[in-house]
Amino acid sequence: MFPNHRPRRLRTHPQLRRMVRENVLNISDLIYPLFAVPGHGIANEVKSMPGVFQLSIDKIVEEAKEVYDLGIPSIILFGIPADKDVDATGAWHDCGIVQKATTAVKEAVPDLIVINDTCLCEYTPHGHCGYLELGDLTGRVLNDPTLELLKKTAVSQAKAGADIIAPSGMMDGFVSAVREGLDAAGFQDIPIMSYAAKYSSAYYGPFRDAADSAPQFGDRRTYQMDPGNAREAIKEIELDIAEGADLLMVKPALSYMDVILRVKEASNLPVAAYNVSGEYSMVKAAALNGWVDEERIVMETLTSFKRAGADLILTYHAKDAARWLGAS
């Protein structure tokens, strides 16, 4: 009891606070998302995501080199194809935009870990993550036929040089299908980072601008998780672990730190948290208006994900965070 116990004794000096800090953010925790588009010399800033760009492959390579030089170990690639069709051909074709970007990055920066987002919404004209029932305008994706598309996509990405496959469509059995496809094609050693607990969230709005992936009708609530559910996340991760997932992801992160904690406690696999576009854009908008201290709020937020149990953090703040960490 006071006065014998004075917790403030361990807060009196910056070095002392560092010594007793329970959770420490490292550059090696960070994964940087990038958006690849066809063309050359293209860097289109996403209006709703200041500082984030749609990049042609030559610019993607430049960005990858900068990311690696900052000490960030990994990027995750999303693609915006020149053409879209109901078979999502751009997702699984060997000359798809993500496949070409992956090969180019691995040739230029071989030690950078390249993760490929394995989803279909960017590649279909309706903006949903797979095949739809003919005439269905609700957005209900046909689960089992879509698994074959995801399997083809994963194998094509692995052939292009992807180090990690990250299926994100929240189809039942998608990890099993991707694992089966990779193993049959001789890619037994490529890990799967499953978007195991991906919620149907309003925080994805700016991403849909960046990836040109907004649903043209309906919504994604029949396959992405309801924001009110937490126990269901444990059911999802247990299924994905049984199907062969190597890493688990919770998306979004900021409003779902309780889920990150539950997933961490329920599993011995590495847990990734996706600090999504809406979370990024709100901070950026407030910072640009002078309402918040951007560095402090970003670093506090990312550290909070670590405190909740995240081992890895996908974030559009990654480059800034790496610079701030390097300067500290």
Tab-separated table of C-alpha atoms in Angstrom:
chain	number	residue	atom	x	y	z
A	1	MET	CA	0.000	0.000	0.000
A	2	PHE	CA	0.991	3.632	-0.405
A	3	PRO	CA	3.517	4.985	0.538
A	4	ASN	CA	5.503	1.749	0.175
A	5	HIS	CA	4.276	1.190	-3.390
A	6	ARG	CA	4.784	4.078	-5.786
A	7	PRO	CA	4.347	2.998	-9.436
A	8	ARG	CA	5.569	6.425	-10.555
A	9	ARG	CA	9.092	5.446	-9.476
A	10	LEU	CA	9.441	3.535	-12.748
A	11	ARG	CA	8.270	6.508	-14.833
A	12	THR	CA	10.796	9.115	-13.711
A	13	HIS	CA	13.245	8.889	-16.641
A	14	PRO	CA	12.862	8.162	-20.376
A	15	GLN	CA	15.481	5.406	-20.282
A	16	LEU	CA	13.826	3.806	-17.268
A	17	ARG	CA	10.473	3.859	-19.022
A	18	ARG	CA	12.083	2.130	-22.011
A	19	MET	CA	13.632	-0.512	-19.769
A	20	VAL	CA	10.309	-1.553	-18.231
A	21	ARG	CA	8.136	-1.147	-21.337
A	22	GLU	CA	6.015	-4.266	-21.767
A	23	ASN	CA	5.358	-4.061	-25.512
A	24	VAL	CA	7.812	-2.673	-28.049
A	25	LEU	CA	7.026	-1.942	-31.692
A	26	ASN	CA	9.768	-2.986	-34.126
A	27	ILE	CA	10.299	-2.256	-37.802
A	28	SER	CA	10.329	-6.015	-38.383
A	29	ASP	CA	6.654	-6.126	-37.261
A	30	LEU	CA	5.520	-4.067	-40.254
A	31	ILE	CA	4.054	-5.066	-43.629
A	32	TYR	CA	3.435	-2.381	-46.257
A	33	PRO	CA	0.475	-2.663	-48.710
A	34	LEU	CA	1.012	-1.651	-52.351
A	35	PHE	CA	-1.422	-1.293	-55.272
A	36	ALA	CA	-0.235	-2.307	-58.752
A	37	VAL	CA	-1.753	-0.951	-61.959
A	38	PRO	CA	-0.898	-1.476	-65.645
A	39	GLY	CA	1.287	1.031	-67.468
A	40	HIS	CA	4.628	2.716	-66.920
A	41	GLY	CA	5.658	5.684	-64.837
A	42	ILE	CA	2.280	5.834	-63.094
A	43	ALA	CA	1.822	7.089	-59.538
A	44	ASN	CA	-1.813	8.042	-58.961
A	45	GLU	CA	-2.468	9.272	-55.437
A	46	VAL	CA	-5.622	7.812	-53.917
A	47	LYS	CA	-7.760	10.818	-53.094
A	48	SER	CA	-9.206	9.298	-49.935
A	49	MET	CA	-5.803	8.011	-48.744
A	50	PRO	CA	-3.246	10.846	-48.772
A	51	GLY	CA	0.243	9.496	-49.339
A	52	VAL	CA	-0.962	6.191	-50.836
A	53	PHE	CA	-0.633	5.602	-54.576
A	54	GLN	CA	-1.684	3.271	-57.335
A	55	LEU	CA	1.664	2.403	-58.921
A	56	SER	CA	2.804	0.897	-62.201
A	57	ILE	CA	5.233	-2.000	-61.863
A	58	ASP	CA	8.357	0.131	-62.364
A	59	LYS	CA	7.177	2.386	-59.532
A	60	ILE	CA	6.265	-0.644	-57.411
A	61	VAL	CA	9.877	-1.809	-57.749
A	62	GLU	CA	11.170	1.620	-56.678
A	63	GLU	CA	8.843	1.552	-53.680
A	64	ALA	CA	9.913	-1.985	-52.790
A	65	LYS	CA	13.555	-0.935	-52.750
A	66	GLU	CA	12.738	1.981	-50.439
A	67	VAL	CA	10.722	-0.275	-48.148
A	68	TYR	CA	13.592	-2.763	-47.934
A	69	ASP	CA	16.135	-0.011	-47.263
A	70	LEU	CA	13.971	1.186	-44.362
A	71	GLY	CA	14.226	-2.269	-42.817
A	72	ILE	CA	10.586	-3.240	-43.415
A	73	PRO	CA	10.694	-6.973	-44.161
A	74	SER	CA	7.573	-7.399	-46.278
A	75	ILE	CA	5.006	-5.939	-48.661
A	76	ILE	CA	1.562	-7.184	-49.626
A	77	LEU	CA	0.467	-6.649	-53.218
A	78	PHE	CA	-3.009	-5.816	-54.501
A	79	GLY	CA	-3.805	-5.478	-58.192
A	80	ILE	CA	-6.052	-3.334	-60.356
A	81	PRO	CA	-6.362	-5.052	-63.756
A	82	ALA	CA	-6.869	-3.401	-67.116
A	83	ASP	CA	-9.967	-5.538	-67.722
A	84	LYS	CA	-12.473	-7.337	-65.497
A	85	ASP	CA	-14.679	-10.363	-66.162
A	86	VAL	CA	-16.947	-12.730	-64.244
A	87	ASP	CA	-14.225	-15.405	-64.182
A	88	ALA	CA	-11.795	-12.972	-62.489
A	89	THR	CA	-9.210	-13.875	-65.127
A	90	GLY	CA	-6.871	-11.091	-64.070
A	91	ALA	CA	-6.533	-12.688	-60.646
A	92	TRP	CA	-5.224	-16.066	-61.799
A	93	HIS	CA	-3.707	-15.430	-65.222
A	94	ASP	CA	0.070	-15.881	-65.351
A	95	CYS	CA	0.333	-12.398	-66.873
A	96	GLY	CA	-1.912	-10.801	-64.247
A	97	ILE	CA	-0.848	-7.493	-62.758
A	98	VAL	CA	-0.002	-8.935	-59.325
A	99	GLN	CA	1.921	-11.814	-60.885
A	100	LYS	CA	4.001	-9.434	-62.995
A	101	ALA	CA	4.591	-7.090	-60.074
A	102	THR	CA	5.615	-9.986	-57.841
A	103	THR	CA	8.180	-11.274	-60.323
A	104	ALA	CA	9.603	-7.794	-60.860
A	105	VAL	CA	9.957	-7.134	-57.124
A	106	LYS	CA	11.549	-10.512	-56.406
A	107	GLU	CA	14.066	-9.944	-59.191
A	108	ALA	CA	14.951	-6.476	-57.907
A	109	VAL	CA	14.776	-7.103	-54.142
A	110	PRO	CA	15.043	-10.868	-53.628
A	111	ASP	CA	15.227	-10.696	-49.823
A	112	LEU	CA	12.000	-8.706	-49.472
A	113	ILE	CA	9.111	-10.989	-48.479
A	114	VAL	CA	6.295	-10.547	-51.002
A	115	ILE	CA	2.793	-11.448	-49.853
A	116	ASN	CA	0.056	-11.749	-52.450
A	117	ASP	CA	-3.515	-10.905	-51.508
A	118	THR	CA	-5.514	-13.788	-52.942
A	119	CYS	CA	-8.962	-12.415	-53.623
A	120	LEU	CA	-11.200	-11.771	-56.604
A	121	CYS	CA	-13.176	-8.584	-55.946
A	122	GLU	CA	-10.719	-6.334	-57.813
A	123	TYR	CA	-11.015	-8.549	-60.895
A	124	THR	CA	-14.781	-8.991	-61.279
A	125	PRO	CA	-17.069	-6.367	-62.846
A	126	HIS	CA	-19.576	-6.718	-59.992
A	127	GLY	CA	-16.920	-6.234	-57.278
A	128	HIS	CA	-17.764	-9.394	-55.346
A	129	CYS	CA	-15.274	-12.038	-54.264
A	130	GLY	CA	-16.268	-14.891	-56.568
A	131	TYR	CA	-18.972	-16.387	-58.729
A	132	LEU	CA	-22.543	-15.140	-58.264
A	133	GLU	CA	-25.798	-16.965	-58.928
A	134	LEU	CA	-27.032	-15.885	-62.350
A	135	GLY	CA	-29.274	-12.846	-61.921
A	136	ASP	CA	-28.554	-12.527	-58.183
A	137	LEU	CA	-28.268	-8.870	-57.194
A	138	THR	CA	-27.753	-9.449	-53.475
A	139	GLY	CA	-24.042	-10.271	-53.598
A	140	ARG	CA	-24.333	-13.859	-52.378
A	141	VAL	CA	-21.204	-15.578	-53.639
A	142	LEU	CA	-21.323	-19.239	-54.691
A	143	ASN	CA	-18.876	-20.746	-52.241
A	144	ASP	CA	-17.598	-24.010	-53.720
A	145	PRO	CA	-17.145	-22.917	-57.358
A	146	THR	CA	-15.252	-19.858	-56.070
A	147	LEU	CA	-12.784	-22.118	-54.247
A	148	GLU	CA	-11.529	-23.356	-57.614
A	149	LEU	CA	-10.817	-19.775	-58.688
A	150	LEU	CA	-8.934	-19.099	-55.454
A	151	LYS	CA	-6.917	-22.278	-55.898
A	152	LYS	CA	-5.910	-21.250	-59.438
A	153	THR	CA	-5.060	-17.759	-58.262
A	154	ALA	CA	-2.835	-18.987	-55.435
A	155	VAL	CA	-0.895	-21.358	-57.706
A	156	SER	CA	-0.381	-18.632	-60.309
A	157	GLN	CA	0.884	-16.245	-57.629
A	158	ALA	CA	3.269	-18.866	-56.260
A	159	LYS	CA	4.647	-19.502	-59.745
A	160	ALA	CA	5.274	-15.755	-60.054
A	161	GLY	CA	7.437	-15.828	-56.917
A	162	ALA	CA	5.110	-14.963	-54.027
A	163	ASP	CA	6.599	-15.866	-50.650
A	164	ILE	CA	3.263	-15.943	-48.796
A	165	ILE	CA	-0.276	-16.479	-50.091
A	166	ALA	CA	-2.994	-14.505	-48.272
A	167	PRO	CA	-6.541	-15.620	-49.153
A	168	SER	CA	-8.983	-12.920	-48.091
A	169	GLY	CA	-12.395	-13.730	-49.543
A	170	MET	CA	-13.824	-15.436	-46.416
A	171	MET	CA	-15.134	-18.407	-48.354
A	172	ASP	CA	-15.770	-21.526	-46.286
A	173	GLY	CA	-12.895	-23.938	-46.930
A	174	PHE	CA	-10.688	-21.400	-48.690
A	175	VAL	CA	-7.543	-22.294	-46.741
A	176	SER	CA	-7.987	-25.983	-47.483
A	177	ALA	CA	-8.523	-25.285	-51.176
A	178	VAL	CA	-5.468	-23.036	-51.440
A	179	ARG	CA	-3.311	-25.533	-49.517
A	180	GLU	CA	-4.442	-28.340	-51.767
A	181	GLY	CA	-3.662	-26.329	-54.879
A	182	LEU	CA	-0.244	-25.203	-53.691
A	183	ASP	CA	0.787	-28.679	-52.567
A	184	ALA	CA	-0.342	-30.304	-55.801
A	185	ALA	CA	1.697	-27.752	-57.774
A	186	GLY	CA	4.854	-28.414	-55.739
A	187	PHE	CA	4.634	-25.369	-53.454
A	188	GLN	CA	4.398	-27.229	-50.152
A	189	ASP	CA	6.782	-24.782	-48.467
A	190	ILE	CA	4.818	-21.600	-49.218
A	191	PRO	CA	2.905	-20.479	-46.109
A	192	ILE	CA	-0.677	-19.280	-46.030
A	193	MET	CA	-1.622	-16.112	-44.172
A	194	SER	CA	-5.360	-16.476	-43.773
A	195	TYR	CA	-7.661	-13.492	-43.409
A	196	ALA	CA	-9.219	-15.670	-40.732
A	197	ALA	CA	-11.396	-13.049	-39.005
A	198	LYS	CA	-12.330	-10.494	-41.643
A	199	TYR	CA	-15.302	-8.348	-40.744
A	200	SER	CA	-17.827	-6.617	-42.980
A	201	SER	CA	-16.606	-3.175	-42.039
A	202	ALA	CA	-17.265	0.442	-42.949
A	203	TYR	CA	-13.546	1.034	-42.376
A	204	TYR	CA	-12.767	-0.409	-45.829
A	205	GLY	CA	-14.190	2.549	-47.758
A	206	PRO	CA	-10.954	4.207	-48.913
A	207	PHE	CA	-9.431	0.838	-49.870
A	208	ARG	CA	-12.216	0.365	-52.366
A	209	ASP	CA	-11.123	3.597	-54.018
A	210	ALA	CA	-7.514	2.403	-54.084
A	211	ALA	CA	-8.299	-1.071	-55.428
A	212	ASP	CA	-11.340	-0.122	-57.543
A	213	SER	CA	-13.211	-2.939	-55.796
A	214	ALA	CA	-16.469	-1.494	-54.471
A	215	PRO	CA	-19.448	-3.859	-54.929
A	216	GLN	CA	-21.684	-2.684	-57.763
A	217	PHE	CA	-24.757	-3.963	-55.901
A	218	GLY	CA	-25.564	-5.640	-52.627
A	219	ASP	CA	-22.854	-5.949	-50.006
A	220	ARG	CA	-20.414	-8.516	-48.601
A	221	ARG	CA	-22.277	-9.365	-45.427
A	222	THR	CA	-23.109	-12.899	-46.579
A	223	TYR	CA	-19.427	-13.853	-46.486
A	224	GLN	CA	-17.581	-11.340	-44.296
A	225	MET	CA	-18.185	-11.472	-40.534
A	226	ASP	CA	-20.732	-9.451	-38.584
A	227	PRO	CA	-19.068	-6.715	-36.463
A	228	GLY	CA	-21.048	-7.788	-33.403
A	229	ASN	CA	-19.447	-11.238	-33.247
A	230	ALA	CA	-16.299	-12.237	-31.373
A	231	ARG	CA	-16.832	-15.920	-30.537
A	232	GLU	CA	-17.369	-16.557	-34.231
A	233	ALA	CA	-13.809	-15.352	-34.868
A	234	ILE	CA	-12.491	-18.230	-32.762
A	235	LYS	CA	-14.592	-20.681	-34.753
A	236	GLU	CA	-13.156	-19.240	-37.976
A	237	ILE	CA	-9.536	-19.436	-36.835
A	238	GLU	CA	-9.960	-22.978	-35.545
A	239	LEU	CA	-11.292	-24.042	-38.936
A	240	ASP	CA	-8.456	-22.284	-40.754
A	241	ILE	CA	-5.829	-23.838	-38.487
A	242	ALA	CA	-7.314	-27.279	-39.139
A	243	GLU	CA	-7.195	-26.572	-42.886
A	244	GLY	CA	-3.493	-25.677	-42.788
A	245	ALA	CA	-3.154	-21.934	-42.156
A	246	ASP	CA	0.334	-20.852	-41.077
A	247	LEU	CA	-0.509	-17.288	-40.014
A	248	LEU	CA	-3.811	-15.727	-38.955
A	249	MET	CA	-5.107	-12.239	-39.639
A	250	VAL	CA	-7.690	-10.039	-37.955
A	251	LYS	CA	-9.126	-7.261	-40.131
A	252	PRO	CA	-9.796	-4.424	-39.283
A	253	ALA	CA	-7.552	-3.840	-36.284
A	254	LEU	CA	-8.498	-0.661	-34.419
A	255	SER	CA	-12.074	-1.548	-33.483
A	256	TYR	CA	-11.246	-5.231	-33.121
A	257	MET	CA	-8.399	-5.310	-30.609
A	258	ASP	CA	-10.511	-7.524	-28.378
A	259	VAL	CA	-10.659	-10.017	-31.247
A	260	ILE	CA	-6.898	-9.801	-31.753
A	261	LEU	CA	-6.465	-10.688	-28.079
A	262	ARG	CA	-8.918	-13.601	-28.280
A	263	VAL	CA	-7.227	-14.978	-31.398
A	264	LYS	CA	-3.799	-14.666	-29.799
A	265	GLU	CA	-4.956	-16.507	-26.686
A	266	ALA	CA	-6.688	-19.248	-28.687
A	267	SER	CA	-3.818	-20.033	-31.051
A	268	ASN	CA	-0.087	-20.617	-31.126
A	269	LEU	CA	0.217	-19.264	-34.685
A	270	PRO	CA	1.561	-15.802	-35.532
A	271	VAL	CA	-1.238	-13.229	-35.567
A	272	ALA	CA	-1.375	-10.324	-38.016
A	273	ALA	CA	-3.551	-7.236	-37.627
A	274	TYR	CA	-4.577	-5.176	-40.659
A	275	ASN	CA	-4.610	-1.451	-39.839
A	276	VAL	CA	-7.044	-0.742	-42.665
A	277	SER	CA	-7.636	2.174	-44.994
A	278	GLY	CA	-10.369	3.931	-43.015
A	279	GLU	CA	-8.244	3.853	-39.883
A	280	TYR	CA	-5.341	5.318	-41.851
A	281	SER	CA	-7.401	7.978	-43.599
A	282	MET	CA	-9.002	9.278	-40.412
A	283	VAL	CA	-5.585	9.831	-38.845
A	284	LYS	CA	-4.247	11.444	-42.021
A	285	ALA	CA	-7.213	13.793	-42.331
A	286	ALA	CA	-6.945	14.857	-38.695
A	287	ALA	CA	-3.180	15.336	-38.995
A	288	LEU	CA	-3.476	17.404	-42.170
A	289	ASN	CA	-5.911	19.672	-40.333
A	290	GLY	CA	-3.543	20.012	-37.402
A	291	TRP	CA	-5.957	18.317	-35.015
A	292	VAL	CA	-3.624	15.514	-33.864
A	293	ASP	CA	0.083	14.810	-33.573
A	294	GLU	CA	0.423	12.267	-36.392
A	295	GLU	CA	3.605	10.577	-35.194
A	296	ARG	CA	2.411	10.137	-31.625
A	297	ILE	CA	-1.043	8.880	-32.551
A	298	VAL	CA	0.288	6.441	-35.176
A	299	MET	CA	2.938	5.012	-32.887
A	300	GLU	CA	0.483	4.720	-30.008
A	301	THR	CA	-2.022	2.929	-32.236
A	302	LEU	CA	0.507	0.486	-33.685
A	303	THR	CA	1.870	-0.256	-30.226
A	304	SER	CA	-1.681	-0.897	-29.056
A	305	PHE	CA	-2.026	-3.610	-31.701
A	306	LYS	CA	1.125	-5.217	-30.311
A	307	ARG	CA	-0.279	-4.966	-26.793
A	308	ALA	CA	-3.463	-6.675	-27.952
A	309	GLY	CA	-1.408	-9.588	-29.271
A	310	ALA	CA	-0.483	-8.823	-32.887
A	311	ASP	CA	2.856	-10.218	-34.029
A	312	LEU	CA	2.643	-8.505	-37.436
A	313	ILE	CA	0.925	-5.298	-38.531
A	314	LEU	CA	-0.171	-4.502	-42.067
A	315	THR	CA	-0.316	-0.722	-42.233
A	316	TYR	CA	-0.163	2.147	-44.709
A	317	HIS	CA	1.788	3.998	-42.007
A	318	ALA	CA	4.648	1.479	-42.301
A	319	LYS	CA	7.207	3.718	-44.012
A	320	ASP	CA	6.608	6.640	-41.667
A	321	ALA	CA	6.654	4.334	-38.650
A	322	ALA	CA	9.949	2.811	-39.800
A	323	ARG	CA	11.515	6.267	-40.116
A	324	TRP	CA	10.263	7.291	-36.685
A	325	LEU	CA	11.499	4.057	-35.135
A	326	GLY	CA	14.852	4.483	-36.828
A	327	ALA	CA	15.213	7.980	-35.468
A	328	SER	CA	14.300	7.070	-31.891
